[in-house]
Every structure is written in C-alpha cells, then in structure tokens.
Coordinates of C-alpha atoms in Angstrom, one line a residue:
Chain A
X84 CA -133.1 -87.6 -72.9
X85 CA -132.2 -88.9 -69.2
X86 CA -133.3 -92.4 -68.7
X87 CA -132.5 -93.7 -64.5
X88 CA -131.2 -97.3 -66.5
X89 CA -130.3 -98.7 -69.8
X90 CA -132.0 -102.2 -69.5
X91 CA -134.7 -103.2 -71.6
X92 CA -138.2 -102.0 -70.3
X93 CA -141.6 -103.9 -70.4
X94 CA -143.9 -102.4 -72.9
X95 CA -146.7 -100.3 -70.9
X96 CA -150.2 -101.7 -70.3
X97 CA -151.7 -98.5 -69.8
X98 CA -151.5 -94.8 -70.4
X99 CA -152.2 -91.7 -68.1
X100 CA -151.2 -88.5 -70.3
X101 CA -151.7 -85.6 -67.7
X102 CA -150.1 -82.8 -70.1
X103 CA -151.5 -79.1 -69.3
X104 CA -152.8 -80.3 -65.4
X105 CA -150.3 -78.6 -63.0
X106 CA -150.1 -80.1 -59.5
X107 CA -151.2 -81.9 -57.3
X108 CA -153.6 -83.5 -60.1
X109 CA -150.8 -85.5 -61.7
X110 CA -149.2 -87.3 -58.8
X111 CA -153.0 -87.7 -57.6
X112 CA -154.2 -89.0 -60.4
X113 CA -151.5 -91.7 -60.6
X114 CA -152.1 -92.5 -57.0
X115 CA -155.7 -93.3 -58.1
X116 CA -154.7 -95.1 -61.2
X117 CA -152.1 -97.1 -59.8
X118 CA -155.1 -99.8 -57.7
X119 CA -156.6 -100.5 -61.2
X120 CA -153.9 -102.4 -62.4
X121 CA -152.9 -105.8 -62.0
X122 CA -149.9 -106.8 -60.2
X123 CA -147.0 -106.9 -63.1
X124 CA -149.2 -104.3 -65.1
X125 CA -146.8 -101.0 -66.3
X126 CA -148.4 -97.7 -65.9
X127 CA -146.9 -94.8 -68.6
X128 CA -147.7 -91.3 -67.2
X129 CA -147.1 -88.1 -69.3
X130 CA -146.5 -85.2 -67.8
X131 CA -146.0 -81.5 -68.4
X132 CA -145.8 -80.8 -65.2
X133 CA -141.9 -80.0 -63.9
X134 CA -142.5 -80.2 -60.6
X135 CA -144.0 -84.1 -61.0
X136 CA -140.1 -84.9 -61.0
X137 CA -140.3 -84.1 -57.2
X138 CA -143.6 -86.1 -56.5
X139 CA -144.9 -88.7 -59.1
X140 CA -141.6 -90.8 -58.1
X141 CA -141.3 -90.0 -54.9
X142 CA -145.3 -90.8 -54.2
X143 CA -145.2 -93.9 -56.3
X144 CA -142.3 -95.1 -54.3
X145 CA -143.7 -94.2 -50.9
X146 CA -147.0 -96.1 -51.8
X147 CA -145.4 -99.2 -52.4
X148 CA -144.9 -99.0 -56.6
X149 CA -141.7 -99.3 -58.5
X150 CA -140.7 -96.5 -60.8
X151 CA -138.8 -98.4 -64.0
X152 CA -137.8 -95.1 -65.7
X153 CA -137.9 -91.4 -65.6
X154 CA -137.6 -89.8 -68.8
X155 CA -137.0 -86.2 -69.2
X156 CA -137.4 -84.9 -72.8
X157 CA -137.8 -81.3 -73.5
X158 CA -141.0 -79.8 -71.6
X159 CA -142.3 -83.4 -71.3
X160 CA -141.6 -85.8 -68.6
X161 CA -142.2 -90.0 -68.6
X162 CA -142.5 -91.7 -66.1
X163 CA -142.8 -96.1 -66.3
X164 CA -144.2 -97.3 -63.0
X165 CA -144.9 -100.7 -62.2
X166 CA -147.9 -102.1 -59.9
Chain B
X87 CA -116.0 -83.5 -67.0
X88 CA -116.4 -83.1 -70.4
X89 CA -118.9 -80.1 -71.8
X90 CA -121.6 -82.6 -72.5
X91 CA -121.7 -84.5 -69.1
X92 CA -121.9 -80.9 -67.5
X93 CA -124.8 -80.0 -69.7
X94 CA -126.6 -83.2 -68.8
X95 CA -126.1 -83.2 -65.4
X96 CA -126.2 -79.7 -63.8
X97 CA -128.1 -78.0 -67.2
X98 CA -130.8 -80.4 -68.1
X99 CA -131.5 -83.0 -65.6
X100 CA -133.7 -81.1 -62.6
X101 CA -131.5 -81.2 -59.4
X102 CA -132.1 -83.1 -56.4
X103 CA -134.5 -80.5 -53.4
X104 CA -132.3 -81.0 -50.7
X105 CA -129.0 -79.4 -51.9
X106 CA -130.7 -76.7 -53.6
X107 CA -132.8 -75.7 -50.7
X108 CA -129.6 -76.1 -48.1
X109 CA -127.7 -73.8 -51.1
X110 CA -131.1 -71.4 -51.1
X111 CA -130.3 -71.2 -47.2
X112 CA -127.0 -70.2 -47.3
X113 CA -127.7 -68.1 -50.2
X114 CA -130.5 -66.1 -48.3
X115 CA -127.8 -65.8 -45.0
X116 CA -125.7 -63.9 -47.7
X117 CA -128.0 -62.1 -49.1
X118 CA -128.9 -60.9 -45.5
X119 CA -125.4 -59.9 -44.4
X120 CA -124.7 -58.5 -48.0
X121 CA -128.2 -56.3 -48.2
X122 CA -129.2 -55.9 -44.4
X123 CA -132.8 -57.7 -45.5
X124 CA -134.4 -60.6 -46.1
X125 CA -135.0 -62.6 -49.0
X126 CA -138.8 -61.8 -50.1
X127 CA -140.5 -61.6 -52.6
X128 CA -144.6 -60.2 -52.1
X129 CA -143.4 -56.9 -50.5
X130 CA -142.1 -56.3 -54.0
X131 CA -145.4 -57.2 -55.8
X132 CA -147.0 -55.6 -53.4
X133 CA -145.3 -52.4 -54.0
X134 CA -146.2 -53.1 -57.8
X135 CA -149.6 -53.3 -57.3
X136 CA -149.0 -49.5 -55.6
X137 CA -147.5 -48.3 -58.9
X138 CA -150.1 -49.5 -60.9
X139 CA -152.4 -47.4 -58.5
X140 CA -150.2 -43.9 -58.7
X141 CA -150.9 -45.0 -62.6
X142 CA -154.1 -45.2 -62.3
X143 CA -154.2 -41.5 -60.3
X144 CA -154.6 -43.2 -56.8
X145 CA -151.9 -42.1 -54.1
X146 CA -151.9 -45.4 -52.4
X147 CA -148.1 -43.6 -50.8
X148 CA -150.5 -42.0 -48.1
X149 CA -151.6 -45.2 -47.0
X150 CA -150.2 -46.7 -43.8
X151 CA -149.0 -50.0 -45.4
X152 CA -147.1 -48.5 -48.1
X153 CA -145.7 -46.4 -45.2
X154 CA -144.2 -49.3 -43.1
X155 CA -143.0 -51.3 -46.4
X156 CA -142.2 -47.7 -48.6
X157 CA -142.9 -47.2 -51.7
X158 CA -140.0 -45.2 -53.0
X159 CA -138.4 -45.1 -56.4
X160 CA -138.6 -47.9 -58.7
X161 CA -137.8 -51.7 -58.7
X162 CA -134.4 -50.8 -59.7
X163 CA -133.8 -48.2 -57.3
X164 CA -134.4 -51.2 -54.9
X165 CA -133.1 -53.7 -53.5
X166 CA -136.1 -56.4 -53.2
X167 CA -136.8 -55.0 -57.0
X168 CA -133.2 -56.0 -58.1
X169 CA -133.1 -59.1 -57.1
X170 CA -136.7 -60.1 -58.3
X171 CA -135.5 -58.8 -61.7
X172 CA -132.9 -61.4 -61.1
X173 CA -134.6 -64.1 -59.7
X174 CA -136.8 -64.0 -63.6
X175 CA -133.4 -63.9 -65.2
X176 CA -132.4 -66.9 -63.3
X177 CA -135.4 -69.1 -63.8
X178 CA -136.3 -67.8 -67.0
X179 CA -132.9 -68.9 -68.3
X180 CA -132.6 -72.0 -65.5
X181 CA -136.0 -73.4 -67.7
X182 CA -134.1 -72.6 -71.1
X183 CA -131.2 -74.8 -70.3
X184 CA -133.4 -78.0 -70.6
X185 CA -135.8 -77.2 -73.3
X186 CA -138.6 -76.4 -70.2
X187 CA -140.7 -73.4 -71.5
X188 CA -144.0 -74.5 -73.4
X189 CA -147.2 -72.4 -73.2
X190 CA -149.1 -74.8 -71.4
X191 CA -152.5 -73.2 -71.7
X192 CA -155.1 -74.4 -68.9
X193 CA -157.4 -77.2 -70.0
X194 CA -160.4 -76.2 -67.8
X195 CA -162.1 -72.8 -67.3
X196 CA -161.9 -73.9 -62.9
X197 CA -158.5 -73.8 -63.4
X198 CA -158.2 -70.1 -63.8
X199 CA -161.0 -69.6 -61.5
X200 CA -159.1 -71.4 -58.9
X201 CA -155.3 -69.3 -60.0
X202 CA -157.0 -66.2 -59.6
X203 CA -159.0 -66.8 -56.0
X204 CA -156.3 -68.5 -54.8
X205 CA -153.7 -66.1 -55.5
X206 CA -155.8 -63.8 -54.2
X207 CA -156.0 -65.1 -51.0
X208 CA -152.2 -65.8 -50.5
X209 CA -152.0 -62.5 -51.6
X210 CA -154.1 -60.9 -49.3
X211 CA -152.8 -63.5 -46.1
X212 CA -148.9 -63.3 -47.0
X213 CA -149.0 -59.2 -46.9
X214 CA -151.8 -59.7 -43.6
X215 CA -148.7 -61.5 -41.7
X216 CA -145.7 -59.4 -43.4
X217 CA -144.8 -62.2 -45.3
X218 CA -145.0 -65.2 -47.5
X219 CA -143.2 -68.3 -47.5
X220 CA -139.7 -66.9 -47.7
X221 CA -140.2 -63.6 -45.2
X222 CA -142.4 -65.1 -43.0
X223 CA -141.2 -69.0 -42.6
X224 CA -137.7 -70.1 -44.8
X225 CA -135.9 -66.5 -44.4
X226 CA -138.5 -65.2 -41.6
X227 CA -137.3 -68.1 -39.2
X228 CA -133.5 -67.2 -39.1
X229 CA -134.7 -63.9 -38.6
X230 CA -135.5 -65.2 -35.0
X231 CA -138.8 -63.4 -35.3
X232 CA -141.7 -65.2 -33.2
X233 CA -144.5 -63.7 -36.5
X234 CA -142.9 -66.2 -38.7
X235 CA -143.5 -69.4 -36.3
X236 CA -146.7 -68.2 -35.8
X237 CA -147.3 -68.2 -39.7
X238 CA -145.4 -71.7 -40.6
X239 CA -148.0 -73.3 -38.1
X240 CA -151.1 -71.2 -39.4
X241 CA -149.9 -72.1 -42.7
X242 CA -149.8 -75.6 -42.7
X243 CA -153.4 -75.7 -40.7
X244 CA -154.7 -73.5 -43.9
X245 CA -153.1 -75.8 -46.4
X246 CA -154.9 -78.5 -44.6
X247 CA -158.1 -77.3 -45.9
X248 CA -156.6 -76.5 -48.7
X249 CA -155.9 -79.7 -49.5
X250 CA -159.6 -80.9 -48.5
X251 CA -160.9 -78.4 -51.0
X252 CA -158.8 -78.9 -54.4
X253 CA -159.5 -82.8 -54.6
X254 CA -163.4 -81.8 -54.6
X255 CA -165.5 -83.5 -57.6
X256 CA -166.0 -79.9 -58.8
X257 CA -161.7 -79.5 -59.5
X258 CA -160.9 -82.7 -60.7
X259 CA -161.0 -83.0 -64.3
X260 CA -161.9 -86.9 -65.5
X261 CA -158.5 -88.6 -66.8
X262 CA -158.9 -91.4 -68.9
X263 CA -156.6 -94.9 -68.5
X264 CA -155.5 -95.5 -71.7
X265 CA -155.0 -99.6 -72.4
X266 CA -151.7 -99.5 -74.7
X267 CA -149.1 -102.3 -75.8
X268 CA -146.1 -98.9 -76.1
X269 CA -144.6 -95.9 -74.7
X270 CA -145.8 -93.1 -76.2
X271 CA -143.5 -91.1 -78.6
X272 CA -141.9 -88.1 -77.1
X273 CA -139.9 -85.7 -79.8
X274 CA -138.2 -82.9 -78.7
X275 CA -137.0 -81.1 -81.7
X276 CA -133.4 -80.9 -81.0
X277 CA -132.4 -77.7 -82.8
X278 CA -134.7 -75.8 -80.7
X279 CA -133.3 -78.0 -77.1
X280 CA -129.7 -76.3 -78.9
X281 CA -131.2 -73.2 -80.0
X282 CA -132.8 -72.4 -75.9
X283 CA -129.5 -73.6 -74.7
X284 CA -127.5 -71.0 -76.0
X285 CA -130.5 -68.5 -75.3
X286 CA -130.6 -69.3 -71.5
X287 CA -126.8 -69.4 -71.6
X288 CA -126.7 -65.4 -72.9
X289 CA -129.7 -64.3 -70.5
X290 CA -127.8 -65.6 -68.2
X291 CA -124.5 -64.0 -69.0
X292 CA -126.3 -60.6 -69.7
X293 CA -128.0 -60.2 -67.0
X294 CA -124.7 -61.4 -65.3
X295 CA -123.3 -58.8 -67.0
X296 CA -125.6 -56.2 -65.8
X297 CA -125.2 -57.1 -62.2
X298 CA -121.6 -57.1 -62.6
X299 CA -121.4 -53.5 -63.8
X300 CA -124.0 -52.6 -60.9
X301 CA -121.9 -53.8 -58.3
X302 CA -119.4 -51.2 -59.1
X303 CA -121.6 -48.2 -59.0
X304 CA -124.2 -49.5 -56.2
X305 CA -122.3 -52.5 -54.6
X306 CA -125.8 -53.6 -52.3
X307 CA -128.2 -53.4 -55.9
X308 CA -125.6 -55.6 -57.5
X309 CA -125.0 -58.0 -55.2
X310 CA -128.7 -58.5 -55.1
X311 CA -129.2 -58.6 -58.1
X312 CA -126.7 -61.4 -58.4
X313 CA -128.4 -63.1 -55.3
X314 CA -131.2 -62.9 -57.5
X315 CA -129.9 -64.9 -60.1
X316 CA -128.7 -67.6 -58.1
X317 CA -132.5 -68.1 -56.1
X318 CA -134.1 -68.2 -59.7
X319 CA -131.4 -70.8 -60.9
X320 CA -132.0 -72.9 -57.7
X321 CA -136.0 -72.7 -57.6
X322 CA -136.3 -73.5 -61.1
X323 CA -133.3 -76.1 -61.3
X324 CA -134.8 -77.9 -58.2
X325 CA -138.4 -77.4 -58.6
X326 CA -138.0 -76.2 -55.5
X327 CA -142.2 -75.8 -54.1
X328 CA -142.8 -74.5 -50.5
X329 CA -146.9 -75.4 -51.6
X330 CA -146.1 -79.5 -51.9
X331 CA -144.0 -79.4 -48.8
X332 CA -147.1 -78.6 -46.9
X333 CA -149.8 -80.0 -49.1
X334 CA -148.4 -82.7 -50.2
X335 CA -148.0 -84.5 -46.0
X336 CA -151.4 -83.9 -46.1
X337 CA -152.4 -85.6 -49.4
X338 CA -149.5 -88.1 -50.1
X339 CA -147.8 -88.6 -46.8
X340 CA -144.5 -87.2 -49.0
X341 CA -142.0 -85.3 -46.7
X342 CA -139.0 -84.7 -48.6
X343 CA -139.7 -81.3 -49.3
X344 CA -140.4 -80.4 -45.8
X345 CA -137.5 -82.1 -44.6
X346 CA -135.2 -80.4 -47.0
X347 CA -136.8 -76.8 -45.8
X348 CA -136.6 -77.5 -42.0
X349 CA -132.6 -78.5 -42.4
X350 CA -132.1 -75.6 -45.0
X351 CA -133.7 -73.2 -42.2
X352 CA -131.1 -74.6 -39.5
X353 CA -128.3 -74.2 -42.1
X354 CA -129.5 -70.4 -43.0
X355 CA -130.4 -69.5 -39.2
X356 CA -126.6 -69.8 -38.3
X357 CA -125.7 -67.2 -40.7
X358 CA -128.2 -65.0 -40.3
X359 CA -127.4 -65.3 -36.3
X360 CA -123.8 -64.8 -37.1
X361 CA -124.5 -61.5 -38.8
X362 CA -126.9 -60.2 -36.2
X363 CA -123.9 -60.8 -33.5
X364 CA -122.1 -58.7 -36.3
X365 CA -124.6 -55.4 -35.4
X366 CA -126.6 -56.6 -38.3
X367 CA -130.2 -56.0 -37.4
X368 CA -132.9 -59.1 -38.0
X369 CA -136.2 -58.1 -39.2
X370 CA -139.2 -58.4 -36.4
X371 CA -142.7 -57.9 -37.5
X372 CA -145.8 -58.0 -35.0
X373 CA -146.5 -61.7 -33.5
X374 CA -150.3 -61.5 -33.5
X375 CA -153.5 -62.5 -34.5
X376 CA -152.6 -60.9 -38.3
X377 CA -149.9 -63.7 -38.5
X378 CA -151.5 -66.6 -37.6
X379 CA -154.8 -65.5 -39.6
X380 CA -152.7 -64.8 -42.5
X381 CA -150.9 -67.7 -42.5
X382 CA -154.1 -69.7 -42.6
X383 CA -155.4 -67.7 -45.7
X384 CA -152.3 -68.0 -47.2
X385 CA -151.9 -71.5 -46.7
X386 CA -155.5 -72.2 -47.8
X387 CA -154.5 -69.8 -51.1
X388 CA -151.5 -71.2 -51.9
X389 CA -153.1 -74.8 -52.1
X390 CA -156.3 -73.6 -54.0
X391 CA -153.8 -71.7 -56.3
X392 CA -151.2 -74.2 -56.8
X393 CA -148.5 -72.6 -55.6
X394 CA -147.1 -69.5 -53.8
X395 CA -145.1 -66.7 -54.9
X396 CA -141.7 -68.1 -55.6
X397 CA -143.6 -71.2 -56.8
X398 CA -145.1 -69.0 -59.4
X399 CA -142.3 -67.0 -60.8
X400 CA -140.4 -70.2 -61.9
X401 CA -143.8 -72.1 -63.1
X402 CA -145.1 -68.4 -65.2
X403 CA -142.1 -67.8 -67.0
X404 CA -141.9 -71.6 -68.4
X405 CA -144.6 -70.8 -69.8
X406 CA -147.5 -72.3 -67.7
X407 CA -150.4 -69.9 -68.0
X408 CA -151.9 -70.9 -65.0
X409 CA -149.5 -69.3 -62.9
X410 CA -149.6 -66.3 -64.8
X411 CA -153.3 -65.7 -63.4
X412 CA -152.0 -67.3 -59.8
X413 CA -149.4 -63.7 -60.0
X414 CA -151.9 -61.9 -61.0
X415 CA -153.6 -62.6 -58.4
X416 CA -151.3 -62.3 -55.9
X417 CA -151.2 -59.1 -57.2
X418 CA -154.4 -57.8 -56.3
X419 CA -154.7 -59.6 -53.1
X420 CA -151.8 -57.9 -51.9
X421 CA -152.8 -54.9 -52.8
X422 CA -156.2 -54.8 -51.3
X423 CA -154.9 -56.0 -48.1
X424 CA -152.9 -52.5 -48.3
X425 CA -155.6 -50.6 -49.2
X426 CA -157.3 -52.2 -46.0
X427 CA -154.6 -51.8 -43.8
X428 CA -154.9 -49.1 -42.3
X429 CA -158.8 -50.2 -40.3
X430 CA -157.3 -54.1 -39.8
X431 CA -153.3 -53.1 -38.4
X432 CA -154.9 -51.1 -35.2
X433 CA -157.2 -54.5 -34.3
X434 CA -154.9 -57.4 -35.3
X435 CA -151.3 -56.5 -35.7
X436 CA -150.2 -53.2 -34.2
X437 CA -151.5 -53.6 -30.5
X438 CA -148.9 -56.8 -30.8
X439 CA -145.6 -57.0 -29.7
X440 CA -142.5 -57.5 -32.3
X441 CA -141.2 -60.6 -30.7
X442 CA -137.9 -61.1 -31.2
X443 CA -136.3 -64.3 -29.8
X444 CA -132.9 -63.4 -29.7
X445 CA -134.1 -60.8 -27.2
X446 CA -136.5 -62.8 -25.0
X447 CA -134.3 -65.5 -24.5
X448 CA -130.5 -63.8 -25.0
X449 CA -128.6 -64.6 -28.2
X450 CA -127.1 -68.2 -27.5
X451 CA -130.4 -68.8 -26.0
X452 CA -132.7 -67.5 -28.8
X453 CA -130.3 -69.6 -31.3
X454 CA -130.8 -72.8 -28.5
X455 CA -134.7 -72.1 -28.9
X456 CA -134.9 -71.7 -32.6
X457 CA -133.2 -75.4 -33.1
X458 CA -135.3 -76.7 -30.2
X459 CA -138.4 -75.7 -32.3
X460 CA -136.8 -76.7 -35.8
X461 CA -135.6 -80.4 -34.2
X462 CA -139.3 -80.5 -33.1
X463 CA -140.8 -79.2 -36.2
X464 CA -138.9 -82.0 -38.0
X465 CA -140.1 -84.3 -35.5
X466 CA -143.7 -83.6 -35.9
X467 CA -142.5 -84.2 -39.5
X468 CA -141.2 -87.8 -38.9
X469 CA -144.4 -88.7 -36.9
X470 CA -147.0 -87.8 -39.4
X471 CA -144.7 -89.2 -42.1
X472 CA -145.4 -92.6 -40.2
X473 CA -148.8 -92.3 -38.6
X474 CA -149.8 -91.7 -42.2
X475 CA -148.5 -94.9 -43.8
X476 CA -149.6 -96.9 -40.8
X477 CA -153.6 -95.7 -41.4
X478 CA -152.9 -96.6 -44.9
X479 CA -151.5 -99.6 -44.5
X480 CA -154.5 -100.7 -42.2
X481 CA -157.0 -99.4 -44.5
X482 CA -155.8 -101.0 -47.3
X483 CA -155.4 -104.3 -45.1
X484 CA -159.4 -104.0 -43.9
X485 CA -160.3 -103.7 -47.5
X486 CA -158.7 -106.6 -48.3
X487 CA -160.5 -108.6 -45.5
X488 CA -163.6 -107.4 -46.7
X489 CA -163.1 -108.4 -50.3

C-alpha cells in the first residue's frame, strides 16, 4: 500500500468505482462527478486503470480539486479527492 | 536503502513520466548507435501479420511493402523482433513487481467494437506513414527525417477528432455516484503481491539471461534484446501513454505527458545526431501526403482505440483484455495497408522526396532546426495549456452569473 500522507483522512461522501473502464473514461468521469458535490464533500474513485495514476491526479489538480490520497494496492488504485 | 524501501519505491510505486521518458530517449539514442535502427515497434507486427499470411498459403514476400520493410527470417533472426520479445519480458515482469496483472475483462460489448476499429485504423495509418508513435514522432524526430514532423502534426489534428468521437453518448457507459460514509475495502492478498514478485523478478533475470548469452554469439540481437527490456520496464513502470499526451490537451487541458515527450525527443535527438556525425545512417522515409494522412488515421485510431502500439503491449499483458483486441487490431490494419501498398505508394508516398534535414539544412543546421521546431512545439504546448484554463475559467465564471 502507498499512501501520499499518514494523517487522518475525512471519511468519503461519495463513491465512483470505475474498475474494468480503461481511459480516458475514468479521469472523465471524475471530471464530471467532481461539480455535484458540495464544497468540503470527499470524492473516493476506484480504479483499475494503471494509467489513471498519470491523469485522475494530475486532472483533479489542474481543475482546481485537492487530491487527499493516492492509494495503490495491488491492480487497484484509490484515489480521495476533495471538492 | 534497505531491500524493502527499494521494493516500494522503484518496484511497486509507478514512476514519475518525465524521467522515464527522458531515460526512454536516451535509451532509444543507444539503441540507435548499438543496432543502426530505430526503436519501433508496428514494422514488427506488421511483419507478423505477413507470417500469418505465408501460414495461411499467401506469399505476401512478393508484395512491395514487405519488400521495402523485408520480411526475412523470424522475430528472432531480427533485430526489431528481439527487442519486442524483450520489450513483453520487460513489462510483463515490470507489471509483476506491483501485483499489476488482473484480467480485466471489458464491461461493454462497444468497448471491443471500438479496440478492434480503432486498432485497425492506427494500424492501417502508422504503416501508411512508416511509422507509429515511436518511428514516426519520439524516435522518428531524432532521426531528423521531415515524414515524422509531418505525422506528429497530422497526429495530434486526428486525435482531435478522436477525442470528439469517444466522449459520444453512444461510448459512455452510465457511472453511478455512490453516497457513502467510508472508503471502500481494498485487499490485495499478499501471498500472491510476494508470490508475482519473485515471478517478475525471474522473468526478468531469465530473459536477462537469455540476452546475456545472445550478446556473445550475435552482439546487435543481444543488445536489443536487452534494449528491449529496459523500454518495457520504463513504459510499464511509468505508464508511459503517447495516446493521453495528445488526447488528453484536448480533453483535460493536461500537458505533462507532452511535455515530458518533447524534452525526451531533444535529449534523444543529440545522440542520435552524435551517431550520425559518427557515419551512422538516420532513417528517411518519404515526406508526403502518406504521412500526414496516416498520421491523421492514426491519431484518430489511437484515440478510438485507447491507445497505440507501445500503449498496448504494457496494458495487454497486465491483463487488460481490451488491449488484447486493440493488438489485434493493429494487426490487421497493418497488414491490409501492405496488402494495399503496392496501388497507394505510387500516388501518395513514392513520387515524394525522403526529406532529410540534416541534409537540407547541413548538420549543425539541421540539429539548429530540429530544436527550433521542438522549442516551438513545446511552445504551442504552453499556449494551449493556458488558453484552455482561461475558456474554462470564464465558462465556469458565466455560469455562475447566470445562476
């Protein structure tokens, strides 16, 4: 497991599991989910994807987001990102 | 650093893009003075797609196409074949490290549909121009050959389109938002993360092994094969994708991949220049109309498909399906473009000159030129990079106003 800090994180509000979409869908579809929360609210995306390590945090940051934690675990990838 | 750190760090976590691709460019200048060619990978599958025809009964070695790229041997008798062989050793065991093959099977039916046209059509474009995105823009560029600037630009107009076309209603698939209160449970069963460890560890040794031992009976097929290894670690390791670095300024406004593949071209172009003033000779295809309209197809392909030829070798063998119909059907549309060679060449490639810029311009002055257009290329970069954050920005800022 690699977590980006040890701190304790806010729970999620909402869930976006993208396992078996390869990309761009993931880092899209976070794009597009990102909007419909409120500001505070903790978006958890699951990915499958490898190559979301190279955009979902990248994009999220770009678009004004802030990514709370990468977590790579085996084939599966987490990322926390907060609106 | 203890064993553990190491494994963390340079085993499991993915590596930063621009390293890797800077390493990928100096790699490929090696691999150049060391082989006399290029790093590329669809002449290869192209010439597998002509073995599969002599199979089949077909002499596809008559053909024109087969003529100008050969179709001699087998992949181990050369050198392209070699250090593809490696390049699936390297990311094969490059994904076994971290625990990173899964068969992730395809959710949707348009998924395949989309693999296979799209492959098809980087296929076909990527042979049309005598190259894909290594032999005809990253490793075609510091070959100072004009074809390969003609094909960087008609790729990123076709992935353009590209990009228009995959986020249509009829490709995306409905994701639900899921209200939870906590993370979701991930479990990777950590006998088998030990277990693929030491798996990826002995592929690797093997087939280091195997190189090893080749090197002292055919020094060029060894060292390639070797080469090999080390592009398969680095694409896989990195995720290194030459299909985001165009799509993604399109859809995202993300850079960083282009960025990292425009330095990595001016780190690679100096060796590669430095072994041509050596005697070594830089490979020149024809800078016409083939290029530029197989750059767009491939570009367009690539984007439908998901990813291009290097992007599919690392993705297939961790076990994502998709990309096993995406080689398939690079496959096939490499093929057919040999098969129809020999009526398109005499119209849109042949009647064109080889353009090579170390010629046109002199050596110091082709080098001069080539950075010229990378600087440029990189600033084209930078502006879209803002122009695209700015339209956002103001969008977002007129929807508010409206609200």
């Amino acid at each position: 497991m690699t977590r980006t800090n040890s701190s304790p994180l806010p729970a999620p509000d909402f869930r976006l599991d993208m396992r078996g979409e390869p990309c761009p869908y993931p880092a899209m579809a976070t794009l597009e989910a990102l909007p419909r929360l409120r500001p505070g609210q903790v978006l958890e995306v699951v990915s499958d994807c490898p190559q979301s390590i190279n955009n979902i945090p990248v994009d999220a940051r770009n678009h004004g987001y802030e990514v709370l934690e990468i977590e790579q675990d085996g084939p599966t990838i987490r990322y926390l990102i907060r609106r | 650093m203890r064993w553990d750190e190491f494994k963390q760090h340079y085993l499991i976590k993915f590596w930063p893009p621009l390293p890797a691709i800077i390493a990928a460019g100096v790699l490929s200048a090696y691999y150049f003075g060391l082989t006399g060619t290029f790093w590329a990978v669809t002449g290869e599958f192209t010439r597998w797609g002509g073995h599969i025809l002599q199979f089949l009964g077909f002499h596809p070695e008559t053909w024109g196409y087969f003529k100008v790229i050969h179709l001699e041997g087998t992949p181990l008798d050369r050198i392209d074949g070699v250090m593809i062989i490696g390049m699936f050793a390297g990311c094969l065991s490059a994904a076994l490290f971290a625990n990173n093959v899964k068969l992730r099977v395809p959710h949707h039916r348009i998924r395949i549909v989309q693999a296979v046209v799209g492959g098809m059509i980087a296929g076909f474009g990527a042979r049309l121009a005598m190259g894909c995105n290594l032999a005809a823009f990253f490793t075609g560029i510091p070959q100072f050959s004009l074809h390969a600037w003609f094909f960087a630009l008609a790729t990123a107009a076709g992935s353009w389109f590209g990009a228009r076309v995959v986020m249509l209603p009829l490709f995306r698939i409905p994701v639900a938002l899921v209200p939870v209160s906590k993370p979701s449970a991930l479990s990777q069963d950590p006998v088998q993360a030990a277990r693929r460890l030491r798996l990826g560890l002995g592929l690797f040794a093997a087939f280091a092994l195997w190189a090893g031992v080749k090197t002292m009976s055919a020094p060029t097929l060894g060292l390639a094969a070797f080469c090999g290894l080390g592009f398969g670690l680095l694409i896989e390791r990195a995720q290194i994708c030459f299909t985001s670095a165009f799509r993604d300024l399109w859809l995202t406004g993300r850079t960083q991949m282009a960025k990292a593949i425009i330095i990595g071209m001016a780190v690679s172009a100096l060796g590669t220049y430095s072994y041509t003033r050596l005697g070594v000779a830089p490979k020149i295809f024809w800078a016409g109309p083939n290029a530029v309209l197989g750059g767009v197809l491939f570009g367009f392909g690539i984007v439908l498909a998901g990813g291009c030829e290097t992007g599919w070798m690392y993705r297939a063998v961790e076990g994502q399906v998709h990309y096993w119909w995406v080689g398939l059907g690079n496959i096939l549309g490499a093929t057919l473009l040999a098969a129809l060679w020999d009526d398109i060449a005499p119209v849109l490639a042949k009647p064109y000159p080889m353009v090579n810029l170390l010629t046109v311009f002199g050596p110091q002055g082709g080098l001069i030129v080539t950075y010229l257009l990378l600087a440029l290329a990189m600033a084209a970069v930078l502006f879209w990079e803002r122009h695209f954050f700015a339209r956002k920005a103001q969008s977002s800022s007129l929807a508010k106003e409206q609200a």
